PDB file of C-alpha atoms in Angstrom:
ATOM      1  CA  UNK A   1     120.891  93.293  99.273  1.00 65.00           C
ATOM      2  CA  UNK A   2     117.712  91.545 100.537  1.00 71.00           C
ATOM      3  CA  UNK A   3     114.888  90.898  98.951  1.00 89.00           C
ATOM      4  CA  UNK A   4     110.879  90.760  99.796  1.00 94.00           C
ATOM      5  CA  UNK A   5     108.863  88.852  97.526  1.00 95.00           C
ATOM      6  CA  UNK A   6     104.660  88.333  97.751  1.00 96.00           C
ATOM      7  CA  UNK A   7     103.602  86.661  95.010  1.00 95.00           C
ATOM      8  CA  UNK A   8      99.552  86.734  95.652  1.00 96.00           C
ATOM      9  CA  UNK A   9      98.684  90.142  93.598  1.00 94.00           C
ATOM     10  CA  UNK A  10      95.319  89.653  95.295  1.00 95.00           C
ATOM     11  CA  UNK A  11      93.786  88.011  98.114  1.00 96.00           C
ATOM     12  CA  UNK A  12      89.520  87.571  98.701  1.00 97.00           C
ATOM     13  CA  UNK A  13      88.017  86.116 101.772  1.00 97.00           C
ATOM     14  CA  UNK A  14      84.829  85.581 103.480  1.00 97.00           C
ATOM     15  CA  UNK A  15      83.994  87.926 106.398  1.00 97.00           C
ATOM     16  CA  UNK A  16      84.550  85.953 109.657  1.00 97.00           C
ATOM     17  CA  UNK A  17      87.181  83.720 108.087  1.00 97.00           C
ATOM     18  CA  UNK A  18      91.244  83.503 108.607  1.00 98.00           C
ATOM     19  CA  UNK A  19      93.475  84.274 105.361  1.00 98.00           C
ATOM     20  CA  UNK A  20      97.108  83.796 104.736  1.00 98.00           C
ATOM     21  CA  UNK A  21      99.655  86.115 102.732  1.00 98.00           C
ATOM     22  CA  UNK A  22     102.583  84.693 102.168  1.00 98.00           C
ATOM     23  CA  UNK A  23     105.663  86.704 102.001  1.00 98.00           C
ATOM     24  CA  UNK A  24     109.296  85.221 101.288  1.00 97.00           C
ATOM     25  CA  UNK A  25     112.713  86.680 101.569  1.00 96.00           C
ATOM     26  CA  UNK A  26     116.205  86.405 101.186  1.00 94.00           C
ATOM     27  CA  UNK A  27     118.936  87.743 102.649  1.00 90.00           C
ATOM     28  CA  UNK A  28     122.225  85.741 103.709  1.00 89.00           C
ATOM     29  CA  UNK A  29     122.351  88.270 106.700  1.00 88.00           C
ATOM     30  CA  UNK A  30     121.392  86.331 110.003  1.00 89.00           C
ATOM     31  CA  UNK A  31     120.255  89.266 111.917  1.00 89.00           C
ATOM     32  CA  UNK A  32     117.007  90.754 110.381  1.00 90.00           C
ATOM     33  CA  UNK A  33     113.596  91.654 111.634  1.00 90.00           C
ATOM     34  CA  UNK A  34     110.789  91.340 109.740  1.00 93.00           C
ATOM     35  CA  UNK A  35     106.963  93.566 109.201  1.00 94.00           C
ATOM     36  CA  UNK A  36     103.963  93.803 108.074  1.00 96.00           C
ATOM     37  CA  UNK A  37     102.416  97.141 107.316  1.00 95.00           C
ATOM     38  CA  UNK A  38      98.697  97.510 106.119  1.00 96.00           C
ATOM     39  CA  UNK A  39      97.649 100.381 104.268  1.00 94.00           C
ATOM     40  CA  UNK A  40      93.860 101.173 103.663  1.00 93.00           C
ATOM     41  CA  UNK A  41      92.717 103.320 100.266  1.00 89.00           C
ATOM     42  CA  UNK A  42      93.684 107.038 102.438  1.00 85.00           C
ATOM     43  CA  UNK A  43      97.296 105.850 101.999  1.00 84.00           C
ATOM     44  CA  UNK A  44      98.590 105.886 105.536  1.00 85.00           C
ATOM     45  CA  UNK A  45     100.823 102.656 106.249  1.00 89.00           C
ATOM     46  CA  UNK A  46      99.914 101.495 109.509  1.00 92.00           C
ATOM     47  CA  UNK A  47     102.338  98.814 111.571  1.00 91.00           C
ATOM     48  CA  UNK A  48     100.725  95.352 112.368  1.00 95.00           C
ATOM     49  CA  UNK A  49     103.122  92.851 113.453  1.00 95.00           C
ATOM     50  CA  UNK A  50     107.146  92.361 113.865  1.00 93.00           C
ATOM     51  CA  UNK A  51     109.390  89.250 114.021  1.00 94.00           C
ATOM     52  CA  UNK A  52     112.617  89.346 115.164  1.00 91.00           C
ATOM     53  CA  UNK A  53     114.884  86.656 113.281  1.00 92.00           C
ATOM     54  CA  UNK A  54     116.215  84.987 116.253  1.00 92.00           C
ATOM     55  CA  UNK A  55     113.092  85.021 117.870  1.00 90.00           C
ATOM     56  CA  UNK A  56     111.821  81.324 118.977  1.00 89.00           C
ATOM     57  CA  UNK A  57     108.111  82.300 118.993  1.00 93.00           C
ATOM     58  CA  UNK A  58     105.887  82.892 116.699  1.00 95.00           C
ATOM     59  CA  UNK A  59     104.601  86.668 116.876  1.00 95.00           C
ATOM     60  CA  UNK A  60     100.896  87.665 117.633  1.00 96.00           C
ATOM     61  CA  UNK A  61      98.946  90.895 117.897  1.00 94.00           C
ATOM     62  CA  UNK A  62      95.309  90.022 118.294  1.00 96.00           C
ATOM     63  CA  UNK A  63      93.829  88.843 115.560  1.00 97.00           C
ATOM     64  CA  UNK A  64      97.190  88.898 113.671  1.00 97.00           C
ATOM     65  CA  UNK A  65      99.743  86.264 113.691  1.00 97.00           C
ATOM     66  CA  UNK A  66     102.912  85.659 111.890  1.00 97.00           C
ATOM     67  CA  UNK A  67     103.950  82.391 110.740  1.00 96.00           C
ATOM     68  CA  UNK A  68     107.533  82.438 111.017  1.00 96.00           C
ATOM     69  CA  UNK A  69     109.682  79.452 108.759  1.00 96.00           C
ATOM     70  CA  UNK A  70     112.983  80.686 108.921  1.00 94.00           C
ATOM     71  CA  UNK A  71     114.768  77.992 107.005  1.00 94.00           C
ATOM     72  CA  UNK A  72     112.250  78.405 104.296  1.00 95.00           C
ATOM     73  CA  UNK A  73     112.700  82.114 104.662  1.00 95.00           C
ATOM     74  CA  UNK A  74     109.206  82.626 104.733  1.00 97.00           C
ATOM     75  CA  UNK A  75     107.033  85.361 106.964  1.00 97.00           C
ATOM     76  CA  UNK A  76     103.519  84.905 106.076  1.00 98.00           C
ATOM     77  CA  UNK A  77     100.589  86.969 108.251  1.00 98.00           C
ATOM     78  CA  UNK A  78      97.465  85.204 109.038  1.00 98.00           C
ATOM     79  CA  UNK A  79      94.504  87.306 109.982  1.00 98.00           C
ATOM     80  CA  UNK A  80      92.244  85.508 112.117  1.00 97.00           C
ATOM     81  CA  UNK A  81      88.153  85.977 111.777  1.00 96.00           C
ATOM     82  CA  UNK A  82      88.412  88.381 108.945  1.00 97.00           C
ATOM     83  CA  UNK A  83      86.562  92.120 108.720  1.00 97.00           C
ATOM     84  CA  UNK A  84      85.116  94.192 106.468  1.00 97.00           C
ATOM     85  CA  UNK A  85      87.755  96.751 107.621  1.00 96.00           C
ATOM     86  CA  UNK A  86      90.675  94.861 106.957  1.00 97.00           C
ATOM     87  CA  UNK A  87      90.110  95.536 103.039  1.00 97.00           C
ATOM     88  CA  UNK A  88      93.462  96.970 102.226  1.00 97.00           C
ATOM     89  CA  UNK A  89      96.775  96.600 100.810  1.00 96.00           C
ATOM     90  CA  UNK A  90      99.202  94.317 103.186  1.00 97.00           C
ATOM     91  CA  UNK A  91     102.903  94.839 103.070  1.00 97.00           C
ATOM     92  CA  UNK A  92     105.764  92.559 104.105  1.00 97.00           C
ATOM     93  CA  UNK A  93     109.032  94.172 104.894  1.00 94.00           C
ATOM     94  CA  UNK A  94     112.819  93.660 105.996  1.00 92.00           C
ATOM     95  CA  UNK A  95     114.734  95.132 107.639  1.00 87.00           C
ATOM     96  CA  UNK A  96     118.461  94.431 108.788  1.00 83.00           C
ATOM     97  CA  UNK A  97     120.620  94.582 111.606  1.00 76.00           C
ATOM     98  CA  UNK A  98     123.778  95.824 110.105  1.00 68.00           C
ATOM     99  CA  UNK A  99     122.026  98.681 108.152  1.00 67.00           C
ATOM    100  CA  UNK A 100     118.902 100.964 108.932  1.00 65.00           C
ATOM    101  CA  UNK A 101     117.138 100.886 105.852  1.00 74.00           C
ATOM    102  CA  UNK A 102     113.748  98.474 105.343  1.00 83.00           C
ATOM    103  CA  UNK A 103     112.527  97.058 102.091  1.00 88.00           C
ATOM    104  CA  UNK A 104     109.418  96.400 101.436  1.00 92.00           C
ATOM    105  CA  UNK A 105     107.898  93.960  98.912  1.00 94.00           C
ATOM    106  CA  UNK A 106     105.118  94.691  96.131  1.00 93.00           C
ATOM    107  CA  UNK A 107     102.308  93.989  98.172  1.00 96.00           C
ATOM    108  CA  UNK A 108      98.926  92.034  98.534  1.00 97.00           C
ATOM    109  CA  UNK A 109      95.336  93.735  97.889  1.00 97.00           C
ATOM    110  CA  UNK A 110      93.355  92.064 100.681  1.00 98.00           C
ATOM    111  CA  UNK A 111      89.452  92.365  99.780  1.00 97.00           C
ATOM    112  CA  UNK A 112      86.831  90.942 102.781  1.00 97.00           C
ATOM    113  CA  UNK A 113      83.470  90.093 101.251  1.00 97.00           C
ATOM    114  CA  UNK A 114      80.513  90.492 102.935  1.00 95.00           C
TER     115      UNK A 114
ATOM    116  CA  UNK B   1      98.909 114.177 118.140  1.00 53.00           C
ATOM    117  CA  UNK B   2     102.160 112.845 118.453  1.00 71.00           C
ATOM    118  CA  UNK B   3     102.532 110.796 115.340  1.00 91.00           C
ATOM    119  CA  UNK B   4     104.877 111.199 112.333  1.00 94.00           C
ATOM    120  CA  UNK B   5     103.145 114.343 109.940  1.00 95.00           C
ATOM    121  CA  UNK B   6     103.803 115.229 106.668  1.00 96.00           C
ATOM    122  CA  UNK B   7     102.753 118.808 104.677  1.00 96.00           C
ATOM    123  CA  UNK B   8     101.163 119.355 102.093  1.00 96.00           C
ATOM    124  CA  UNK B   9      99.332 116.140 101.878  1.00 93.00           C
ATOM    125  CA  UNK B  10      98.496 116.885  98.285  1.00 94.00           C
ATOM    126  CA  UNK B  11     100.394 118.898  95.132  1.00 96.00           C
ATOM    127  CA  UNK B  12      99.913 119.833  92.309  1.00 95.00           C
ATOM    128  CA  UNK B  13     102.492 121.389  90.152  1.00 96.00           C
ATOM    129  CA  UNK B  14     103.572 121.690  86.538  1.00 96.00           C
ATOM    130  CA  UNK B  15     106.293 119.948  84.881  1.00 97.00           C
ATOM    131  CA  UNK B  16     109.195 121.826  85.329  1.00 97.00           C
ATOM    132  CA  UNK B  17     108.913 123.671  88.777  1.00 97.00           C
ATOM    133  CA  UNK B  18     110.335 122.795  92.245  1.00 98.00           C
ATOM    134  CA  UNK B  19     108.120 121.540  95.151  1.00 98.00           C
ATOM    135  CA  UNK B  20     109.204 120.647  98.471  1.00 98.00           C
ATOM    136  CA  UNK B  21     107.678 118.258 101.092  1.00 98.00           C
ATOM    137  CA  UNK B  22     108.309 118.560 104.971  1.00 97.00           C
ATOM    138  CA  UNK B  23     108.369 115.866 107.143  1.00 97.00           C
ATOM    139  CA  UNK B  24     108.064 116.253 111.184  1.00 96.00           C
ATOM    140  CA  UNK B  25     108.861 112.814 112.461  1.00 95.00           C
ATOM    141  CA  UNK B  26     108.102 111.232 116.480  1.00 93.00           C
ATOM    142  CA  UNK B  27     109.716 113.631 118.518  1.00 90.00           C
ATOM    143  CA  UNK B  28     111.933 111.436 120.237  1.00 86.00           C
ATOM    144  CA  UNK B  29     113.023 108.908 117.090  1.00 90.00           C
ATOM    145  CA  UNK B  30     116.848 109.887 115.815  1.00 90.00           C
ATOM    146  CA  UNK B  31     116.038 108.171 112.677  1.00 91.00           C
ATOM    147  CA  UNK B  32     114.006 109.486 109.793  1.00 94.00           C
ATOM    148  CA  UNK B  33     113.380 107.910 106.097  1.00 93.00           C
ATOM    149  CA  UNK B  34     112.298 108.741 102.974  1.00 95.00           C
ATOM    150  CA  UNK B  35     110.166 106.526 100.886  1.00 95.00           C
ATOM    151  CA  UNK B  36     109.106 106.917  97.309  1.00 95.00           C
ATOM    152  CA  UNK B  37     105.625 104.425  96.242  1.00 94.00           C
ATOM    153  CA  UNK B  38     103.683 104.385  92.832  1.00 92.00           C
ATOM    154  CA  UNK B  39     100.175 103.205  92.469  1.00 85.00           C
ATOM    155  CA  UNK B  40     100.165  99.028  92.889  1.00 82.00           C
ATOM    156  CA  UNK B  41     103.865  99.127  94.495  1.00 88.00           C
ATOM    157  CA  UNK B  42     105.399  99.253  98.130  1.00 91.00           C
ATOM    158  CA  UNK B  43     107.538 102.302  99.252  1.00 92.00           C
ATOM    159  CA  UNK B  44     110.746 102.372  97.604  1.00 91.00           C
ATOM    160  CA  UNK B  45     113.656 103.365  99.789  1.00 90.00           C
ATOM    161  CA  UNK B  46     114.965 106.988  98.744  1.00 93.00           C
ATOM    162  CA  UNK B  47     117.226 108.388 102.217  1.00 93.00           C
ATOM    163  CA  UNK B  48     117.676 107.786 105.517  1.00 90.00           C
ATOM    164  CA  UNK B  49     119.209 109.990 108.165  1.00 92.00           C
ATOM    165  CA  UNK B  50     120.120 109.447 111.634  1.00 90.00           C
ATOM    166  CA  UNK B  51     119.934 112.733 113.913  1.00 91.00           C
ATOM    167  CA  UNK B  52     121.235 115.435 110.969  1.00 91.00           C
ATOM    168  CA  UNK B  53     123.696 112.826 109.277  1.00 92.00           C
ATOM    169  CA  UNK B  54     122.428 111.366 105.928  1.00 91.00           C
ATOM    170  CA  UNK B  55     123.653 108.143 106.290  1.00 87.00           C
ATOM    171  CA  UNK B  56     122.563 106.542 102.823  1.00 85.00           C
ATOM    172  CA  UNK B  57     120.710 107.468  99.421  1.00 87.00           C
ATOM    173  CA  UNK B  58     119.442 105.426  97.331  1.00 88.00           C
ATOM    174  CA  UNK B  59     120.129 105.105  93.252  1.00 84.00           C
ATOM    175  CA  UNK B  60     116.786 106.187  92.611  1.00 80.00           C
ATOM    176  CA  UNK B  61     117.468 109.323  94.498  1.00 83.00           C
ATOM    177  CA  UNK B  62     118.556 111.510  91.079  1.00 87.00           C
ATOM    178  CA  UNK B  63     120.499 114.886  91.150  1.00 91.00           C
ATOM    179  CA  UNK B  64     116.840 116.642  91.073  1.00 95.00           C
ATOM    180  CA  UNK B  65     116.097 115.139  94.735  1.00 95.00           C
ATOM    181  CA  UNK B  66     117.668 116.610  97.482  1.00 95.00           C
ATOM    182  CA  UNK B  67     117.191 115.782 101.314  1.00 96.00           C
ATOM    183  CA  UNK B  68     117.585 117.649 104.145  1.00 95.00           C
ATOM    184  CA  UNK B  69     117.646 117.231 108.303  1.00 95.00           C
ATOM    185  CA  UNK B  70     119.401 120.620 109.375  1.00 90.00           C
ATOM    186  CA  UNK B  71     118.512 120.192 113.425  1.00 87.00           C
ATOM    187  CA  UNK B  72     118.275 116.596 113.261  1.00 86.00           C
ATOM    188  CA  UNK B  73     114.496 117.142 114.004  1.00 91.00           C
ATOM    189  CA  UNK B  74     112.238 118.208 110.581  1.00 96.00           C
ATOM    190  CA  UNK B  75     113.168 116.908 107.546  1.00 97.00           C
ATOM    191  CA  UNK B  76     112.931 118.083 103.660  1.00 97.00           C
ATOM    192  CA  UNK B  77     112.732 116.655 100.429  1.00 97.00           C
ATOM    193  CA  UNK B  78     112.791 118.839  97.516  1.00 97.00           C
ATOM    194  CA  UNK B  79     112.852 117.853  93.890  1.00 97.00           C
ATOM    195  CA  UNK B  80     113.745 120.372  90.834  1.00 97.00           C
ATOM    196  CA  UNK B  81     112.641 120.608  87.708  1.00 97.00           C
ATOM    197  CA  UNK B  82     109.978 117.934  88.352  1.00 97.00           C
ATOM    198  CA  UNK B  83     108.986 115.821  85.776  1.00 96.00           C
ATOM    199  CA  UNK B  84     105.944 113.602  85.241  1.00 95.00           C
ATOM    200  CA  UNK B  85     107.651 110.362  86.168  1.00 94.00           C
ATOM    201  CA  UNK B  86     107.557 111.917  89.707  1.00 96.00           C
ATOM    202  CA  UNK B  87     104.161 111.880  90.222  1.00 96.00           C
ATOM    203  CA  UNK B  88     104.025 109.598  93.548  1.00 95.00           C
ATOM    204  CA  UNK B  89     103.197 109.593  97.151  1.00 95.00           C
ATOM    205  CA  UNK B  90     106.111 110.546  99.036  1.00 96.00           C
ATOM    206  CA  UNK B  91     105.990 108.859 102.578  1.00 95.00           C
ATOM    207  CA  UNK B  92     107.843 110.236 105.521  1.00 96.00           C
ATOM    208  CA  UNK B  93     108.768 107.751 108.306  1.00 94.00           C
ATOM    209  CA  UNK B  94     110.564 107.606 111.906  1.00 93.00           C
ATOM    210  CA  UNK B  95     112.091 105.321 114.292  1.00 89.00           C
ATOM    211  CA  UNK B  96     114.188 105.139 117.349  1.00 86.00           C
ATOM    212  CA  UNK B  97     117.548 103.341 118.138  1.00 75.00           C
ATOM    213  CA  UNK B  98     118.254  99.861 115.968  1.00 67.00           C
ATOM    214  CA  UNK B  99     116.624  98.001 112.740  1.00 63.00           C
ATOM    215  CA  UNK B 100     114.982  95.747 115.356  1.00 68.00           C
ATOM    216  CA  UNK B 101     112.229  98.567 115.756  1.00 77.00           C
ATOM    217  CA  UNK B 102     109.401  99.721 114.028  1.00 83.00           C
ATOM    218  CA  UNK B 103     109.134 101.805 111.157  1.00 86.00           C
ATOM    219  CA  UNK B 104     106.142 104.244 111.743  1.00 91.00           C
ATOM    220  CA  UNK B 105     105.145 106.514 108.970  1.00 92.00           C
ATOM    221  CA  UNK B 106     103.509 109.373 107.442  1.00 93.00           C
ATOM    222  CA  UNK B 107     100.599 109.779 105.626  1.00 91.00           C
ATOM    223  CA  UNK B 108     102.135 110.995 102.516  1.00 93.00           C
ATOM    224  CA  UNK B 109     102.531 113.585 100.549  1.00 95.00           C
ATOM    225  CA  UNK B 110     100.509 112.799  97.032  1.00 94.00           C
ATOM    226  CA  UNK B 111     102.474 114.151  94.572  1.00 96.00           C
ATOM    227  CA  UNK B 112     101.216 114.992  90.838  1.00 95.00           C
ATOM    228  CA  UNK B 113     102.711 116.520  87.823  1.00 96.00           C
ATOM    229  CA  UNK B 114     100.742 117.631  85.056  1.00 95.00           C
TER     230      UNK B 114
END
């Protein structure tokens, strides 16, 4: 079965500056696609950014980018010039190709100062 | 608003009696999940359907928990005799076709039992 691990509990940055989470995984399975979900304090999970794992590039939404190492197994988001609003919980996920269900790891609380 | 919606958003119930949460996914995605997630944790993975099949349930889905997607539209999830350790949120989410797209969800249905 795969497995998500983020191992930063917590994450602070300055407003205006770029933060990392990292997020490793494992899975011997070479088809996956990987997510990252953020979910503010009201709860709803909201979709930020996929990688596919045969995907050459690197993916990027705006100010969100995902560096991709797959030999390292690692999927970590970087969030360019930071906001007050992106205070929330970030959440890396998995999902395979050969089954439908995603997994999710434990997550990172992501607090913007001022 | 054509976005994945869960009812009641909130419960309250004592230990003991049954509640049961709806879920009204994208109209158009043939593939609808259930999540479990506990303050400080991601969404655990509880059932997944695709169209009115339940494909897969997870271990943490007990004999209390009981899913349903009779029309392969609206889905259910009902839990007996609820006991404190189910106090959760209970998301709801959707896709369409493969694992290579997007999860969306719900947001939620807080569940508390006093």
């Amino acid at each position: 079965a795969q497995k998500i691990t983020q191992t930063q509990p917590g994450m602070f940055v300055q407003e205006k500056e770029a933060v990392t989470l990292d997020c490793t995984y494992d899975t011997s399975d070479p088809s996956y696609g990987l997510f990252w979900y953020k979910q503010p304090s009201s709860g709803e999970m909201i979709f930020l950014i996929y990688q596919g794992s045969y995907d050459q590039q690197n993916a990027t939404e705006g100010r969100y980018s995902l560096n991709f190492q797959k030999a390292r197994k690692s999927a970590n988001l970087v969030i360019s010039a930071s906001q007050l609003g992106d205070s929330a919980m970030y959440f890396c996920a998995m999902s395979l190709y050969n089954n439908n269900d995603m997994r999710f790891g434990a997550g990172t609380r992501l607090t913007v100062k001022p | 608003d054509t976005g994945v919606s869960q009812d009641p958003r909130h419960k309250i119930t004592k230990r003991g009696q049954n509640v049961t949460f709806r879920c009204d996914p994208i109209s158009e995605h043939n593939r609808l999940y259930w999540y479990r997630q506990t303050l400080g944790q991601g969404p655990e993975f509880l059932t997944y359907f695709q169209n009115e099949a339940q494909l897969e349930k997870s271990r943490l889905l007990s004999d209390r928990f009981s899913a349903e997607r009779p029309k392969g539209s609206f889905s259910t999830l009902e839990i007996q005799r609820t006991e404190q350790g189910d106090s959760a949120m209970y998301l709801c989410a959707s896709r369409f076709g493969g694992s290579g797209n997007t999860i969306y969800f719900g947001e939620g249905s807080w569940l508390t039992v006093v």
